[in-house]
Amino acid sequence: MRFVSSGEYVTVFHDLCDPYEGWIELNYRQFFDADIQPEVAQHISLAFTNPYFGGRRWWMICPYAGQRVTKLYLPPGGNTFACREEWGLVYESQRRDQFRRTVAGLGRLERQLERQDKAGHLGAGERN
């Protein structure tokens, strides 16, 4: 597999042959201001859980935090993939003050009410 994001190429090799221990290897090269950096190979361990509905759910293990994660990040200027917590990344909503969170919540409520109205929910006194 190969991914491209903002000038950075990532090639992914994976091994899921062992039913108990899998891994992926991320090979990537970064470009900073037209300066090509050496290629980096990062080994990421995988673990799995057995969901109640059956099957197997694979997780990546953050190489720094050691916790199961579904996503690893390589922010601009970063040199290795790691989980959101290790990079100190937060969701936009976590940066908002109380007023902005309240306004955003009211916007979500308004959109939900509009969807219900469009779905054909009739107001009081209206009949087909």
XYZ file of C-alpha atoms in Angstrom:
128
model
C 0.000 0.000 0.000
C 1.162 3.518 -0.661
C -0.198 6.787 0.705
C 0.607 10.351 -0.228
C -0.114 13.306 2.021
C 1.201 16.853 1.588
C 4.328 15.835 -0.270
C 5.155 12.868 1.947
C 5.090 9.335 0.590
C 4.366 6.419 2.891
C 4.724 2.813 1.801
C 3.210 0.184 4.098
C 4.350 -3.427 4.394
C 2.410 -5.739 6.663
C 2.529 -9.277 8.043
C -0.584 -10.861 9.507
C 0.534 -14.465 8.977
C 1.009 -15.134 12.683
C -2.517 -15.287 14.128
C -1.334 -13.751 17.408
C 1.281 -11.174 16.475
C 1.163 -8.956 13.434
C 3.160 -5.940 12.388
C 3.353 -3.236 9.808
C 6.345 -1.315 8.590
C 5.994 2.286 7.482
C 8.628 3.494 5.037
C 8.545 7.198 4.391
C 10.581 10.165 3.322
C 9.753 13.722 4.256
C 10.335 16.872 2.265
C 11.100 20.097 4.123
C 11.404 23.233 1.967
C 12.565 21.226 -1.071
C 15.120 19.452 1.134
C 14.683 15.683 0.822
C 15.221 13.811 4.085
C 16.571 10.241 4.248
C 14.033 7.441 4.106
C 12.807 6.222 7.480
C 11.527 2.707 8.238
C 9.335 2.467 11.340
C 8.165 -0.887 12.695
C 4.698 -0.847 14.321
C 3.456 -3.813 16.340
C -0.147 -4.949 16.024
C -2.438 -6.519 18.601
C -5.979 -7.800 18.335
C -9.137 -8.122 20.351
C -12.100 -10.424 19.805
C -15.299 -8.375 19.458
C -18.547 -9.808 20.810
C -19.954 -10.128 17.278
C -17.100 -12.407 16.239
C -14.004 -12.014 14.149
C -10.851 -10.218 15.098
C -10.163 -6.504 15.496
C -6.576 -5.432 14.824
C -5.027 -2.423 16.593
C -1.737 -0.615 16.132
C 0.440 -0.250 19.223
C 1.803 3.272 19.627
C 5.586 2.838 19.699
C 5.921 5.481 22.433
C 2.805 5.166 24.608
C 2.474 1.397 24.218
C -1.318 1.657 23.963
C -3.701 0.267 21.353
C -4.771 2.879 18.814
C -6.648 3.006 15.527
C -4.630 5.911 14.119
C -1.045 7.066 14.208
C -0.041 10.592 13.259
C 2.958 12.225 11.644
C 2.335 15.953 12.065
C 4.218 18.538 9.988
C 7.776 18.690 11.251
C 7.397 15.347 13.042
C 9.942 12.602 12.543
C 8.051 9.442 13.585
C 4.484 8.172 13.674
C 2.907 8.191 17.140
C -0.529 8.421 18.732
C -2.390 11.681 19.177
C -1.603 11.896 22.890
C 2.148 11.519 22.370
C 2.164 14.370 19.866
C -0.043 16.505 22.115
C -2.688 16.755 19.405
C -6.190 17.679 20.531
C -9.529 17.868 18.787
C -10.754 21.315 17.773
C -13.606 21.060 20.264
C -11.078 20.626 23.095
C -9.551 24.017 22.308
C -12.880 25.881 22.541
C -13.919 27.860 25.588
C -17.274 27.205 27.316
C -19.160 29.801 25.248
C -17.987 28.378 21.900
C -18.800 24.813 23.018
C -22.328 25.964 23.924
C -22.803 27.700 20.559
C -21.532 24.594 18.717
C -23.941 22.410 20.721
C -26.866 24.652 19.794
C -25.832 24.427 16.129
C -25.812 20.619 16.319
C -29.252 20.627 17.942
C -30.599 22.939 15.237
C -29.242 20.698 12.444
C -30.749 17.636 14.134
C -34.155 19.309 14.295
C -33.898 20.317 10.623
C -33.095 16.702 9.642
C -36.082 15.427 11.589
C -38.296 18.005 9.879
C -37.003 16.990 6.434
C -37.523 13.319 7.258
C -41.244 13.911 7.295
C -41.975 14.358 10.942
C -45.216 16.344 10.918
C -45.895 19.157 13.316
C -48.912 19.273 15.670
C -52.221 19.365 13.850
C -50.852 18.317 10.458
C -52.104 15.074 8.919
C -51.629 13.322 5.584
